Coordinates of C-alpha atoms in Angstrom, one line a residue:
X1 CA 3.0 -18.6 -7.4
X2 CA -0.1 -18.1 -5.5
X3 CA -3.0 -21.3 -6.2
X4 CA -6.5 -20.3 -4.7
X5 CA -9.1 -22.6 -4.1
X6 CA -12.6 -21.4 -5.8
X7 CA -13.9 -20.5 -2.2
X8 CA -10.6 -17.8 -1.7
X9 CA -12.4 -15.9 -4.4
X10 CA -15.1 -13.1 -4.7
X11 CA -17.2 -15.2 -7.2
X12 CA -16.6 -18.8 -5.7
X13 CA -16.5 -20.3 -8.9
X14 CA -13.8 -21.5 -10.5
X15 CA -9.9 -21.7 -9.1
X16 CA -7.5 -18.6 -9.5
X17 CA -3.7 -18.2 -9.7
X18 CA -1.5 -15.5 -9.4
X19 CA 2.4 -15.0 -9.5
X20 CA 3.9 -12.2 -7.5
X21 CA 7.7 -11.4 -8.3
X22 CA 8.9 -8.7 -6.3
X23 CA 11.6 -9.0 -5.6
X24 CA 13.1 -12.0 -5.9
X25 CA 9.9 -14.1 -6.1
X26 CA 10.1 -15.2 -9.9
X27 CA 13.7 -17.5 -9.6
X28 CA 10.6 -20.2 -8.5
X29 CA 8.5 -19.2 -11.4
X30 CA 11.2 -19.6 -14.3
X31 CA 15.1 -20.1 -14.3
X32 CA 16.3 -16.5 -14.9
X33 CA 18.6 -13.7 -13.4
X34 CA 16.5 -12.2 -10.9
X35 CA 18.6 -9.0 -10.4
X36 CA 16.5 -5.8 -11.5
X37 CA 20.5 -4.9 -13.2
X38 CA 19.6 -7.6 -15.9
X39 CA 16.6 -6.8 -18.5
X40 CA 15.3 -8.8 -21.3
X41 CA 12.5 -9.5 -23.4
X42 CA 10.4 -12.5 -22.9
X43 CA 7.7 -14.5 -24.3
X44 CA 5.6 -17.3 -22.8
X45 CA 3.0 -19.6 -23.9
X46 CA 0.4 -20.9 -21.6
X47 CA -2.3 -23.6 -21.3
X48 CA -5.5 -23.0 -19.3
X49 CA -8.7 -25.2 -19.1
X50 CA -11.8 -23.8 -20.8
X51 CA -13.3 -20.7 -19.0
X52 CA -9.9 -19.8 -17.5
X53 CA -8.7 -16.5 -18.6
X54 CA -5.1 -16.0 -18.8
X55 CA -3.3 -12.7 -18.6
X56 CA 0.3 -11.4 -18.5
X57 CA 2.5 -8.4 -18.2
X58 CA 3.0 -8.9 -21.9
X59 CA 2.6 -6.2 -24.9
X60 CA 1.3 -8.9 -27.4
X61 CA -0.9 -11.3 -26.5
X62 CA -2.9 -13.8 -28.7
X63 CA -5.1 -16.9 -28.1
X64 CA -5.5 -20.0 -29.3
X65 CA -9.5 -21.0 -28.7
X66 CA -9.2 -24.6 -30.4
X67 CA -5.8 -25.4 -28.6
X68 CA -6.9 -23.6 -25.2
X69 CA -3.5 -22.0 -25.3
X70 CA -2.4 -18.4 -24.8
X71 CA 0.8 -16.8 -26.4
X72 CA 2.4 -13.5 -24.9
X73 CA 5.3 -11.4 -25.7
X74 CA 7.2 -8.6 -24.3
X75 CA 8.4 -6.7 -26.8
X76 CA 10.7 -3.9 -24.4
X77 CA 13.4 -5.7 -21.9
X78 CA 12.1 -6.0 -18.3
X79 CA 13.2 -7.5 -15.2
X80 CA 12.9 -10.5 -14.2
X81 CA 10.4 -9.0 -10.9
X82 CA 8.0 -7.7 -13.6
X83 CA 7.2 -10.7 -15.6
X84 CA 3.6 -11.5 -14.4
X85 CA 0.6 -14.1 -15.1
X86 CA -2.7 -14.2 -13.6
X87 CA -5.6 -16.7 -14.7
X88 CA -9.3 -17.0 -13.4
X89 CA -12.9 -16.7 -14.1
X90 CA -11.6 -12.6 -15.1
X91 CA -14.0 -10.6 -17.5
X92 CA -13.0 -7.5 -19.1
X93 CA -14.5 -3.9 -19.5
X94 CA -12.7 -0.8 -21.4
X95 CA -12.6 2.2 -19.1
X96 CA -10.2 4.3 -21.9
X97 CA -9.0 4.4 -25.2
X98 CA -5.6 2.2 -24.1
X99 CA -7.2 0.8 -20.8
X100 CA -9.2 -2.1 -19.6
X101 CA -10.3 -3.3 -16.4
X102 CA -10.6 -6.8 -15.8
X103 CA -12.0 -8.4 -12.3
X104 CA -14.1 -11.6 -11.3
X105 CA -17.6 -10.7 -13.0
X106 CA -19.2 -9.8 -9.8
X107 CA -16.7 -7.0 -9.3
X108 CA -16.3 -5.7 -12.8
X109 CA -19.3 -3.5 -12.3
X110 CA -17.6 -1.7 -9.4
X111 CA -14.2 -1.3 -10.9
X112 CA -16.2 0.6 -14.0
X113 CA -17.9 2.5 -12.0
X114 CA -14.6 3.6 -9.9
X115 CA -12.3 3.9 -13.0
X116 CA -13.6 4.3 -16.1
X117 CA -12.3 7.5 -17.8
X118 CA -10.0 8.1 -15.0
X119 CA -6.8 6.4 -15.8
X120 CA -6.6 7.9 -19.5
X121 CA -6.8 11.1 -17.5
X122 CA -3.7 9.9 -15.5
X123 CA -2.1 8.8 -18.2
X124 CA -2.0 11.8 -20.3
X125 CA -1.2 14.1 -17.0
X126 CA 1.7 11.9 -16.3
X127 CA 2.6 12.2 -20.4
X128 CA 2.5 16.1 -19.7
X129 CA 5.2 15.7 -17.5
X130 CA 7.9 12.6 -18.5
X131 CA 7.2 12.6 -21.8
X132 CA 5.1 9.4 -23.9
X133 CA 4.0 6.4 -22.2
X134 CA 5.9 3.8 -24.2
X135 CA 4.2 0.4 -23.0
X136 CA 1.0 0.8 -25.6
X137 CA -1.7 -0.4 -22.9
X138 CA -2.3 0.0 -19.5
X139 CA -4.5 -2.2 -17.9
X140 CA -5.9 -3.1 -15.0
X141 CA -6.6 -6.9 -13.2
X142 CA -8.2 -6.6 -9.9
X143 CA -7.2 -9.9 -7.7
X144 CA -8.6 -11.4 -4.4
X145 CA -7.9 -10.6 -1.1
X146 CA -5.1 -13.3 -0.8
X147 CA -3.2 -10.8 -2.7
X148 CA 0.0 -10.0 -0.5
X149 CA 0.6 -6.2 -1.2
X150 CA -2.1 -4.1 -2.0
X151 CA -0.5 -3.0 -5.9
X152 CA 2.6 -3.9 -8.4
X153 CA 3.1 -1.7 -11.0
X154 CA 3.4 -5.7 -13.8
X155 CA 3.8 -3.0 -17.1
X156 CA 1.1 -3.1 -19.0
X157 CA -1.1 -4.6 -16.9
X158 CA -1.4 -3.2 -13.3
X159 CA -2.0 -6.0 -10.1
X160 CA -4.5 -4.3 -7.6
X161 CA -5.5 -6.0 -4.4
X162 CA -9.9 -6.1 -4.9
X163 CA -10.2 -4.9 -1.2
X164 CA -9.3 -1.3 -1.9
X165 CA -12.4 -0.6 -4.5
X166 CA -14.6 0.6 -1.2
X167 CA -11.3 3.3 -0.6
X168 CA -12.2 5.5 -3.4
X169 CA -8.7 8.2 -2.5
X170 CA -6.6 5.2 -1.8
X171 CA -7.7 3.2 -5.1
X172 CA -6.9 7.0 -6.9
X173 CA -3.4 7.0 -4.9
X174 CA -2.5 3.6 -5.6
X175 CA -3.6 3.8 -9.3
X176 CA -1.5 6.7 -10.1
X177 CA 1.6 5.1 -8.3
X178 CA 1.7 2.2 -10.6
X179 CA 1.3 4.5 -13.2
X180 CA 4.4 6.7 -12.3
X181 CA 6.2 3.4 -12.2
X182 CA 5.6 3.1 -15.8
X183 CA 8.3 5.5 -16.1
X184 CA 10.3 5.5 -13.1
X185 CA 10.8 1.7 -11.9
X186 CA 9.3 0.0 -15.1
X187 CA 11.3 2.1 -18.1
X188 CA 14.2 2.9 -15.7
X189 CA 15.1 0.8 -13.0
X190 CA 17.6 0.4 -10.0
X191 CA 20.4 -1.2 -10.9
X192 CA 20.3 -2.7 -7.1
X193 CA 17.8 -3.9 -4.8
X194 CA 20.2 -1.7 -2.3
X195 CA 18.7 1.6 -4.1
X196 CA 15.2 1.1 -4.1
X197 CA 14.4 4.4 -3.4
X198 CA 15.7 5.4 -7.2
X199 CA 11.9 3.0 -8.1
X200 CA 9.9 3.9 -5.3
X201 CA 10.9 7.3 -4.4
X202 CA 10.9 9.0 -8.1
X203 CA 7.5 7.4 -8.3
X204 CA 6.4 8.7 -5.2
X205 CA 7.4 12.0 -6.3
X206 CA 6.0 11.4 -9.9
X207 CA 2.7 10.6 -8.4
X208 CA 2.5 14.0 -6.1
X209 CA 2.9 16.1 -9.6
X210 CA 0.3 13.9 -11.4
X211 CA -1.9 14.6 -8.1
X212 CA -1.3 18.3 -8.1
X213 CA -2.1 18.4 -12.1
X214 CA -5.6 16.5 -11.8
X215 CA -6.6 17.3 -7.8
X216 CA -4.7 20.5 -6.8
X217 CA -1.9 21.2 -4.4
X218 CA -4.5 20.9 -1.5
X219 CA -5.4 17.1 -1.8
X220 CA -1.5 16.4 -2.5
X221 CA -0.4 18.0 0.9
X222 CA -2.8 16.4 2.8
X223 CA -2.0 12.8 1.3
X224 CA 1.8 13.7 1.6
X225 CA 1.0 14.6 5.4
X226 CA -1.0 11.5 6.3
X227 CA 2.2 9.5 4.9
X228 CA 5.1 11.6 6.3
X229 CA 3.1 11.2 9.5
X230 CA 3.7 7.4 9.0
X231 CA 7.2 7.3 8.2
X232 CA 7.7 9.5 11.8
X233 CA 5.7 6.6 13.6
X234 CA 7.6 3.7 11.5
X235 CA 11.2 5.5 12.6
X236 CA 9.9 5.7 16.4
X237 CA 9.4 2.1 16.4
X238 CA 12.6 1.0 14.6
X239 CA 14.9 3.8 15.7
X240 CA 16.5 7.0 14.2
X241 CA 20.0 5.1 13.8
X242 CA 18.4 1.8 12.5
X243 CA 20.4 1.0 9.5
X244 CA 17.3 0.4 7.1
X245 CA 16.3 4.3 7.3
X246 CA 19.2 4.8 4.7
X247 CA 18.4 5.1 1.4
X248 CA 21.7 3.4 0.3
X249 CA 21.1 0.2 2.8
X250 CA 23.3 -2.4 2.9
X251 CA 21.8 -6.0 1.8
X252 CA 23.6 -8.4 3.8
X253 CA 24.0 -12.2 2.0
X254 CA 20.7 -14.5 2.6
X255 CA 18.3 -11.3 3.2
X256 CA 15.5 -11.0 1.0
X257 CA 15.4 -7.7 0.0
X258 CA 11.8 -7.5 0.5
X259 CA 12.4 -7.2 4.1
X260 CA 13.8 -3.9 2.9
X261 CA 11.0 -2.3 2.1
X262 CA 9.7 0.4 4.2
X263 CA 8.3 3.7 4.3
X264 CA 12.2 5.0 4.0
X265 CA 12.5 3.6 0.7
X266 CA 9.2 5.4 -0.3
X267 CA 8.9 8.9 1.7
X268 CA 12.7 9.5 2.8
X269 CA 13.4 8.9 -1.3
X270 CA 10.5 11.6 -1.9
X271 CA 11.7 14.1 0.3
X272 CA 15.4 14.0 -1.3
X273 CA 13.9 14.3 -5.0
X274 CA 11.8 16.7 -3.5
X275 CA 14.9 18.3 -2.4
X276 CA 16.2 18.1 -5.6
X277 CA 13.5 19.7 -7.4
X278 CA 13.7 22.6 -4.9
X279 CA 16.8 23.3 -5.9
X280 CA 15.5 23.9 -9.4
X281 CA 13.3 26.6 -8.2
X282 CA 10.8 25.4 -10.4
X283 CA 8.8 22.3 -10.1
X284 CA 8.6 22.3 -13.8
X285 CA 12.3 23.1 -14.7
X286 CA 12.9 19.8 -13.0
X287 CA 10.1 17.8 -14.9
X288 CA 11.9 18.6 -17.8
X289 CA 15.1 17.1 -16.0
X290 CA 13.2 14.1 -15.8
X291 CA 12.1 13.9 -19.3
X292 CA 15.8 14.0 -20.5
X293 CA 16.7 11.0 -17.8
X294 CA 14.0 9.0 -18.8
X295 CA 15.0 9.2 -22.2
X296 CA 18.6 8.6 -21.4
X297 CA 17.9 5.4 -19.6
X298 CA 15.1 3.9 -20.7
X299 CA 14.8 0.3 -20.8
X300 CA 18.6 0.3 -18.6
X301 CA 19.1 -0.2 -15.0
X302 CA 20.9 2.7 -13.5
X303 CA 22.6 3.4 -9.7
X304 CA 22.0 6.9 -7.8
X305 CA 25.3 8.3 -9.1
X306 CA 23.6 8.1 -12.5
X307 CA 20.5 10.2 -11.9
X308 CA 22.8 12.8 -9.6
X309 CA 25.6 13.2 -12.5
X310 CA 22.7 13.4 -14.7
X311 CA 21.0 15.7 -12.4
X312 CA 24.2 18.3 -11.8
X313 CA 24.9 17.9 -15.9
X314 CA 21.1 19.1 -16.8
X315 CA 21.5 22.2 -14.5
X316 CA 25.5 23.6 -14.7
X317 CA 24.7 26.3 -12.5
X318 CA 23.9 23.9 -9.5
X319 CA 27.1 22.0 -9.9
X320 CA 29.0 25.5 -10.1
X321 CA 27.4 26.0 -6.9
X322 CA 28.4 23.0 -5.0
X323 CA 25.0 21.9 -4.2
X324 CA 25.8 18.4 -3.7
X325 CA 28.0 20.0 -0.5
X326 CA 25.8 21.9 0.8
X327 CA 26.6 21.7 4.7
X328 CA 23.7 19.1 6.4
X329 CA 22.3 18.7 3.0
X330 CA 24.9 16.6 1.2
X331 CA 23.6 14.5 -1.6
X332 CA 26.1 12.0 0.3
X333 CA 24.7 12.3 3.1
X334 CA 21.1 12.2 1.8
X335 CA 22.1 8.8 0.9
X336 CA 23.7 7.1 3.6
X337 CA 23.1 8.9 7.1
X338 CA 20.2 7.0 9.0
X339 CA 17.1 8.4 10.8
X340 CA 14.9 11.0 9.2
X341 CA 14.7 13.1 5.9
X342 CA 17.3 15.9 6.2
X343 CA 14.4 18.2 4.7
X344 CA 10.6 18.0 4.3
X345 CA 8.4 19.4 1.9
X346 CA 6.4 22.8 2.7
X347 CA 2.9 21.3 2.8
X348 CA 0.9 24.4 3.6
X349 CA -0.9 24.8 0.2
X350 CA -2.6 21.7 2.0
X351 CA -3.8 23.5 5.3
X352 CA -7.1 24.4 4.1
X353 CA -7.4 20.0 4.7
X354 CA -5.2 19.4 7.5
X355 CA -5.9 22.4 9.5
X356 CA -9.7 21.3 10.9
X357 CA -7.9 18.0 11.4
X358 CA -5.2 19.4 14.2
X359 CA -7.8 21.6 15.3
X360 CA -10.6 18.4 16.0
X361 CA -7.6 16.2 17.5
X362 CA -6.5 19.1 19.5
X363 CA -10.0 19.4 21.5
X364 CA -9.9 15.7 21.4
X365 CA -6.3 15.7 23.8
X366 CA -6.4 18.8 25.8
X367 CA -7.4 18.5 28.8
X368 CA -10.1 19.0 30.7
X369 CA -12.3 17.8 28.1
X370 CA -14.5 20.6 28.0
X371 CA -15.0 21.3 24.3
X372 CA -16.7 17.7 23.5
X373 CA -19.7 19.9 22.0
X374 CA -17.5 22.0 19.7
X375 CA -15.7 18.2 19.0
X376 CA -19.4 16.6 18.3
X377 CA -20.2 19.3 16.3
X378 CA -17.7 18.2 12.8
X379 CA -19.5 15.5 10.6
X380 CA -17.1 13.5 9.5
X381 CA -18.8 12.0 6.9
X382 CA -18.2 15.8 4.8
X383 CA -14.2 15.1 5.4
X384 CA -11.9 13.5 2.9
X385 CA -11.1 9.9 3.6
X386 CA -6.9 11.3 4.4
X387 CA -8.6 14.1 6.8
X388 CA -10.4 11.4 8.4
X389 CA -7.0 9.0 8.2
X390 CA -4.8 11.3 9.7
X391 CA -7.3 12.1 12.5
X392 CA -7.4 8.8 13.6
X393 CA -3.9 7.9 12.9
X394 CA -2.9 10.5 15.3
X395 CA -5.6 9.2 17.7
X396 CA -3.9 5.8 17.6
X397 CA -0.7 7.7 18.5
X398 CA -2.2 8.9 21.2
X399 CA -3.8 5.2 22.6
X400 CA -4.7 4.0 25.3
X401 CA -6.9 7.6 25.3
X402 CA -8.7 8.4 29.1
X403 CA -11.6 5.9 29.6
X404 CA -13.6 9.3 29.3
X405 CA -12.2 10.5 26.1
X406 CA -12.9 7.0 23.9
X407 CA -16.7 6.8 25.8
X408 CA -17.1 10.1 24.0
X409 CA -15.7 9.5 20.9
X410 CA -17.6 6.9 20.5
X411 CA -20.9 8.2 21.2
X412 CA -19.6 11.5 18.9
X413 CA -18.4 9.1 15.6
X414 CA -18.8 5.1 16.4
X415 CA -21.9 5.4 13.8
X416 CA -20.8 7.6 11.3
X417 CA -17.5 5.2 11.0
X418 CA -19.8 2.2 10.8
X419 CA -20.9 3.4 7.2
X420 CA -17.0 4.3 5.9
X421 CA -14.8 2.2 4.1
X422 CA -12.6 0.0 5.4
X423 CA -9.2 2.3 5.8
X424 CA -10.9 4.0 8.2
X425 CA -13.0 1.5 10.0
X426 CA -9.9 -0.9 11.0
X427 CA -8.1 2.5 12.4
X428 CA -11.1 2.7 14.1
X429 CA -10.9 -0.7 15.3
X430 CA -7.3 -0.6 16.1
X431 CA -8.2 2.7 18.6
X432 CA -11.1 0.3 20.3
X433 CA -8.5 -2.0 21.2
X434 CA -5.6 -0.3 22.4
X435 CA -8.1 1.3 24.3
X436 CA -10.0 -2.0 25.8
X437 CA -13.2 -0.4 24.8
X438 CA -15.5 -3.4 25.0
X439 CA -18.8 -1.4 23.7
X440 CA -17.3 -1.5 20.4
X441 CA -15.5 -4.6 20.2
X442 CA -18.7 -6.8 19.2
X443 CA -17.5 -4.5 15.4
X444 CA -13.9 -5.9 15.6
X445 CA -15.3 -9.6 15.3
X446 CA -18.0 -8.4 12.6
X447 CA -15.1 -6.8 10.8
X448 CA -12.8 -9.6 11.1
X449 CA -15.5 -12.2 10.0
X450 CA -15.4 -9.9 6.5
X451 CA -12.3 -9.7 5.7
X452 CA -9.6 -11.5 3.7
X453 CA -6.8 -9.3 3.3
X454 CA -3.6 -9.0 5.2
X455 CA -3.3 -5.4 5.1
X456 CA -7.4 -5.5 6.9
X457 CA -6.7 -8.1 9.2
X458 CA -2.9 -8.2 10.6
X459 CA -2.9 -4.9 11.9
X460 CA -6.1 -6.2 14.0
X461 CA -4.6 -9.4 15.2
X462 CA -1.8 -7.5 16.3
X463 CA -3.3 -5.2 18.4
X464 CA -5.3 -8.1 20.0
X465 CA -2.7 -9.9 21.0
X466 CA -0.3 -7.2 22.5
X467 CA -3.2 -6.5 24.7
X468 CA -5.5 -8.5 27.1
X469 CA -7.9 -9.9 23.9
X470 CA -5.6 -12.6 22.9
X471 CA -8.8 -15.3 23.5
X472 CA -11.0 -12.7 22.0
X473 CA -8.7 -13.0 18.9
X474 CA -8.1 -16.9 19.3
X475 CA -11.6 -17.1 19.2
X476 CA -12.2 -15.2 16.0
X477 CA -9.4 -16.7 13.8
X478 CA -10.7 -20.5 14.8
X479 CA -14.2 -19.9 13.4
X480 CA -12.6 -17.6 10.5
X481 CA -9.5 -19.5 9.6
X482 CA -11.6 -21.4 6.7
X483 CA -11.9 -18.2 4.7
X484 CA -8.1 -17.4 4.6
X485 CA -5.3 -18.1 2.6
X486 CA -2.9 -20.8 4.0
X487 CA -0.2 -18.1 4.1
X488 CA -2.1 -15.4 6.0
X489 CA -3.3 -18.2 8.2
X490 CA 0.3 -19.0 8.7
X491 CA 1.3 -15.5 9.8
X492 CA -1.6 -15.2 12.1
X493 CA -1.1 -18.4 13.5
X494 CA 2.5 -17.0 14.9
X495 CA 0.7 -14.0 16.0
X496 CA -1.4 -15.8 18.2
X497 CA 1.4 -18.3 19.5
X498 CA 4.1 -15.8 21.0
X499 CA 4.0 -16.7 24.4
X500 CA 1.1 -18.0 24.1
X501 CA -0.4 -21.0 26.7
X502 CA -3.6 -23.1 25.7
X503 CA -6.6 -20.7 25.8
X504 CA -10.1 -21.2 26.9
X505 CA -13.1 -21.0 24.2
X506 CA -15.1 -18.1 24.6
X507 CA -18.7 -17.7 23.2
X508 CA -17.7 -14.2 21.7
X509 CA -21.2 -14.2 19.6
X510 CA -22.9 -13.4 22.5
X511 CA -21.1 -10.4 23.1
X512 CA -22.6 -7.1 21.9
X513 CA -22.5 -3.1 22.2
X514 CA -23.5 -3.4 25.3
X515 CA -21.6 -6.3 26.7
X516 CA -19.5 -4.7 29.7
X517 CA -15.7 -6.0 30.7
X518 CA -16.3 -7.8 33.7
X519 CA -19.1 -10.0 31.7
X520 CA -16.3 -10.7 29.3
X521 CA -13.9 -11.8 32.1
X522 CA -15.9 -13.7 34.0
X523 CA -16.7 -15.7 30.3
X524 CA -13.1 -16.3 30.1
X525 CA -12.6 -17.6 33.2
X526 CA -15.7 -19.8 33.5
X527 CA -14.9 -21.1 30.3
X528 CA -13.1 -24.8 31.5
X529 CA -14.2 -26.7 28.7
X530 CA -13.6 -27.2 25.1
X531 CA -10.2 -25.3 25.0
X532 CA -8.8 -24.3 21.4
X533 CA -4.5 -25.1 21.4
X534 CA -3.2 -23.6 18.1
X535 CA -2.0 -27.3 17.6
X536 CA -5.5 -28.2 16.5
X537 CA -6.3 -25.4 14.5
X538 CA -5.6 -26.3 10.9
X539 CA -3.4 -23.8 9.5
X540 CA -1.3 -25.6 7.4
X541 CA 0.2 -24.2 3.9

């Protein structure tokens, strides 16, 4: 249960409180068995001072204006993860004939302007294709930055982090997600936190078909691309034989399973229901597959022999093929070898997007670096936000980049950056310091000083204290700590103090664009007085 103080919100008004349950979360919201294997039906009633509004993952809700007192039921059994309440100074907009919005009122506008007509459009692709949507409405609640992930797919009423309205293709991504976990996740779950994929993978793969049906193949590739991309980094850092890349992990006693969630769970559990809908031949013969599952188990919990018994029963012919045995492709083996997918879409009805995106990284890295006028020449601001991604996420691969090659890409994109949202900026950011490009850094502070999200600010901390900005980033999070939440203040705080000896105080304000290293060395090392120890920095839950 998350408690905000009125200044941890957009509006500043009034207090705000959230509850996130995945996984295990809700045991300290309510006595219950918190196993996605158990489903029920819940109700709640809830008191809230005057001007609070109150919302939950409920079906039926009804309110009590003399009393101040809210009732909610769920009519359909859930589990225990997906029982949700929010309450704050929240105002509501209909965007759709089964869809509301609702945000602090100086966001509302925004989140109209973003959504409205779009998610009944989801909806009724997504209906298309799995059959009715069997919650009755689907809103939306858009929460502060303090929000830990960016989404959770509560039923009937979606959680979405507030930071992600500037992303307009991530906010569309991350919309249609939660919607595909109306089906998959929400009316059928996994049985076991061990299986996640069964939640996060089907929906992964429910979302690429409701992409395809409302933005083409094209736009699908390309986001499919940008995120394969990341599973390949994630599976570099941790390791091709690091237990976690299977999709049938074992969950060893006293681990949340949280900790569990990766990129593996997500994109390795696409690639093998993309597998499996390969085998169909047709995309759609396997849609229909998925209709007949969903109906089957709705409202159940079910374990990945259910969905491939079900799987080989749909389509005889398969099983009288020994599919499931295929040499290297074994369903068991799909399941529980580590390292990466044992097959990966074909993504080249999305070349058209990620073609001019190898081509502008490969001038970028080839060297000599004589095509920096062909490289100047693409205006970014005409790409897709995932073109633009995926160019920089491949740059960031690539970091630290020759002093020579950052100078220029800088002078080349620096400005056009400045004016994009903020998925691209921080990847941006992050490339300036890997690659110790003080010029730039003066719009790492400016972007830290703006930002209140975990997913906008770890990442940054991070980077500046595996490299040689650890003061730099000392600096920042002592005159930003204020505007954080206790718990991200918490996690950067331990950031900041591995290995980490007393720092000197560095007038960073002063820097600018055109504030060279040595200047900032030499303020580090004159600076004798008035040094910050994380002991005195108030970070305190």
């Amino acid at each position: 249960i998350w408690w905000l103080d009125p200044e941890l919100t957009y509006g500043n008004a009034k207090p705000f409180v959230f509850t996130q349950g995945h996984s295990v979360c809700n045991r300290s919201f309510f006595p219950c068995f918190d196993t996605p294997a158990v489903k029920c039906t819940y109700s709640a009633t809830v008191k809230a001072p005057a001007g609070i509004q109150v919302l939950m993952s409920a079906t039926q809700s009804t309110y009590l204006e003399e009393e101040d007192v809210y009732q909610f039921y769920m009519e359909y059994p859930v589990p225990a993860y997906l029982v949700a309440l929010v309450a704050g100074d929240l105002i509501h907009a209909d965007i759709g004939p089964r869809s509301r919005v609702w945000a602090e009122p100086c966001l509302l506008p925004t989140a109209i302007s973003k959504l409205s007509g779009m998610v009944e459009r989801w909806l009724t692709a997504a209906e298309s294709l799995y059959g009715p949507y069997i919650w009755g409405r689907y809103d939306i609640v858009f929460l502060p930055p303090s929000f830990p992930i960016v989404a959770m797919e509560n039923p009937c009423l979606t959680f979405i982090i507030s930071s992600i309205l500037e992303s307009d293709e991530f906010l569309i991504i991350d919309v249609i997600h939660e919607v595909a976990h109306s089906w998959f996740g929400n009316a059928v779950t996994n049985a076991t936190w061990e299986e996640m994929w069964l939640s996060e993978g089907l929906a992964t793969y429910a979302q690429r078909r409701i992409t395809t049906e409302t933005y083409g193949a094209a736009f699908t590739c390309l986001e499919t691309a940008f995120r394969l991309d990341a599973l390949h980094r994630q599976m570099k850092l941790l390791g091709e034989d690091n237990p976690v890349s299977k999709l049938q992990v074992k969950l060893e006693p006293g681990v949340n399973p949280s900790n569990l969630m990766n990129l593996f769970t997500y994109e390795k559990g696409y690639c093998f229901v993309y597998y499996l809908s390969e085998l169909c031949g047709d995309p759609r013969h396997f849609d229909s597959f998925l209709r007949a599952y969903i109906e089957k188990y709705k409202f159940t919990s079910v374990v990945a022999q259910d969905l491939l018994d079900s799987f080989l029963n749909f389509f005889p012919e398969l099983r009288e093929q020994c599919v499931e045995s295929k040499a290297g492709l074994e369903f068991e083996r799909w399941l529980n070898a580590t390292g990466p997918p044992l097959a990966e879409p074909d993504l080249s009805q999305g070349s058209s997007l990620t073609r001019p995106v190898e081509t502008l990284f490969k001038l970028w890295t080839t060297e000599p670096l004589d095509s920096v006028a062909a490289a100047s020449s693409v205006d970014l601001t005409k790409w897709r936000t995932f073109q633009t991604v995926l160019f920089l996420d491949r740059l960031l691969d690539g970091s630290p980049l020759p002093h020579e090659v950052i100078k220029k890409l800088s002078e080349c994109y620096s400005s056009q950056l400045d004016s994009m949202n903020a998925e691209i900026r921080i990847r941006w950011l992050q490339i300036v310091v890997r690659n110790d490009y003080y010029p730039d850094l003066y719009k790492v502070r400016r972007f830290l000083e703006n930002q209140m999200s975990r997913m906008y600010t770890i990442p940054l901390y991070e980077d500046l204290c595996t490299g040689t900005l650890k003061s730099f980033a000392l600096e920042i999070f002592y005159q930003t700590q204020n505007q954080l939440h206790p718990n991200l203040r918490k996690t950067i705080q331990q950031i900041l103090s591995q290995g980490l000896n007393p720092l000197p105080a560095i007038d960073t304000t002063a820097l600018t664009a055109d504030t060279p290293a040595m200047v900032l060395e030499d303020k580090v090392s004159e600076a004798t007085n008035g040094a910050i120890s994380l002991r005195d920095v108030n970070v305190s839950a």
